[in-house]
Coordinates of C-alpha atoms in Angstrom, one line a residue:
X1 CA 0.1 0.0 -0.1
X2 CA 1.4 3.4 -0.9
X3 CA 1.4 6.3 1.4
X4 CA -1.1 8.1 -0.6
X5 CA -3.4 5.3 -0.4
X6 CA -2.9 5.2 3.3
X7 CA -3.6 8.9 3.8
X8 CA -6.7 8.6 1.6
X9 CA -8.0 5.9 3.9
X10 CA -7.2 8.0 6.9
X11 CA -8.8 10.8 5.6
X12 CA -12.1 8.6 4.6
X13 CA -12.1 7.1 8.2
X14 CA -11.8 10.4 9.7
X15 CA -8.8 9.2 11.7
X16 CA -8.5 10.9 15.0
X17 CA -11.8 12.8 14.8
X18 CA -13.8 11.8 17.9
X19 CA -16.7 14.1 17.4
X20 CA -20.2 12.6 17.5
X21 CA -20.7 13.5 13.8
X22 CA -17.6 11.4 12.8
X23 CA -18.5 8.3 15.2
X24 CA -22.2 8.5 13.7
X25 CA -20.4 8.0 10.1
X26 CA -18.2 5.3 11.2
X27 CA -21.1 3.5 13.2
X28 CA -23.3 3.8 10.0
X29 CA -20.3 2.2 7.9
X30 CA -19.8 -0.5 10.5
X31 CA -23.5 -1.6 10.4
X32 CA -23.3 -1.6 6.6
X33 CA -20.1 -3.5 6.1
X34 CA -21.3 -6.0 8.7
X35 CA -24.2 -6.6 6.2
X36 CA -27.0 -4.7 7.5
X37 CA -28.5 -2.2 5.1
X38 CA -31.4 -1.5 7.6
X39 CA -30.8 -0.1 11.1
X40 CA -33.8 -2.2 12.2
X41 CA -32.1 -5.5 11.2
X42 CA -28.9 -4.6 13.1
X43 CA -31.1 -3.4 16.0
X44 CA -32.9 -6.7 16.1
X45 CA -29.4 -8.6 16.1
X46 CA -28.2 -6.4 19.2
X47 CA -31.6 -7.0 21.0
X48 CA -32.4 -3.3 20.8
X49 CA -35.4 -1.4 19.6
X50 CA -35.0 0.1 16.1
X51 CA -35.7 3.7 17.9
X52 CA -32.8 2.9 20.3
X53 CA -30.4 1.9 17.8
X54 CA -31.3 4.7 15.4
X55 CA -30.8 7.2 18.3
X56 CA -27.3 5.7 19.1
X57 CA -26.3 5.9 15.2
X58 CA -27.5 9.3 14.9
X59 CA -26.0 10.8 17.9
X60 CA -22.8 9.0 17.3
X61 CA -23.0 7.4 20.7
X62 CA -22.9 3.5 20.5
X63 CA -23.7 1.4 23.5
X64 CA -21.6 -1.3 24.9
X65 CA -24.0 -3.8 23.5
X66 CA -23.7 -2.5 20.0
X67 CA -19.8 -2.4 20.2
X68 CA -19.8 -5.9 21.6
X69 CA -21.9 -7.1 18.7
X70 CA -19.8 -5.4 16.2
X71 CA -16.6 -6.7 17.6
X72 CA -17.6 -10.2 18.4
X73 CA -19.5 -10.9 15.5
X74 CA -18.3 -8.8 12.7
X75 CA -14.4 -8.2 13.8
X76 CA -15.0 -4.3 13.8
X77 CA -13.5 -2.9 17.0
X78 CA -14.1 0.1 19.1
X79 CA -10.9 1.8 18.0
X80 CA -12.4 2.1 14.3
X81 CA -15.9 3.2 15.6
X82 CA -14.7 5.8 18.0
X83 CA -11.3 6.9 16.7
X84 CA -11.3 5.7 12.8
X85 CA -8.2 3.7 13.4
X86 CA -8.4 0.8 10.9
X87 CA -4.9 -0.8 10.9
X88 CA -5.6 -3.6 13.3
X89 CA -8.7 -4.7 11.3
X90 CA -8.4 -7.6 9.1
X91 CA -8.1 -6.8 5.5
X92 CA -11.6 -8.1 4.4
X93 CA -13.2 -6.1 7.1
X94 CA -11.1 -2.9 6.1
X95 CA -12.2 -3.3 2.4
X96 CA -16.0 -3.6 3.4
X97 CA -15.7 -0.4 5.7
X98 CA -13.9 1.6 3.0
X99 CA -16.6 0.6 0.5
X100 CA -19.3 1.5 2.9
X101 CA -17.7 4.9 3.7
X102 CA -17.0 5.5 0.0
X103 CA -20.4 4.9 -0.9
X104 CA -22.1 7.1 1.8
X105 CA -19.6 10.3 1.3
X106 CA -19.9 12.9 -1.3

């Protein structure tokens, strides 16, 4: 991987940005990369109401339950969701996340 592609991926993941807006963007990408186009489907897997999960994703404030599901079942850890750090993620997970981030951003 070239340094320019690393830099573009860091920009895409908003590396280091811990604002609620950035976390919201990454949380949505994590859900989509995990294979859930609809919030209600992910909420059901996590044992949450769709309204509760929607609020977490919109506010950029995922619960511990959501973080556990993403990590244990989809290999997406809190370092990515909260900080944008993708380096420790498996390659296939990274590619799905970058795809989700690319398709949701102008």
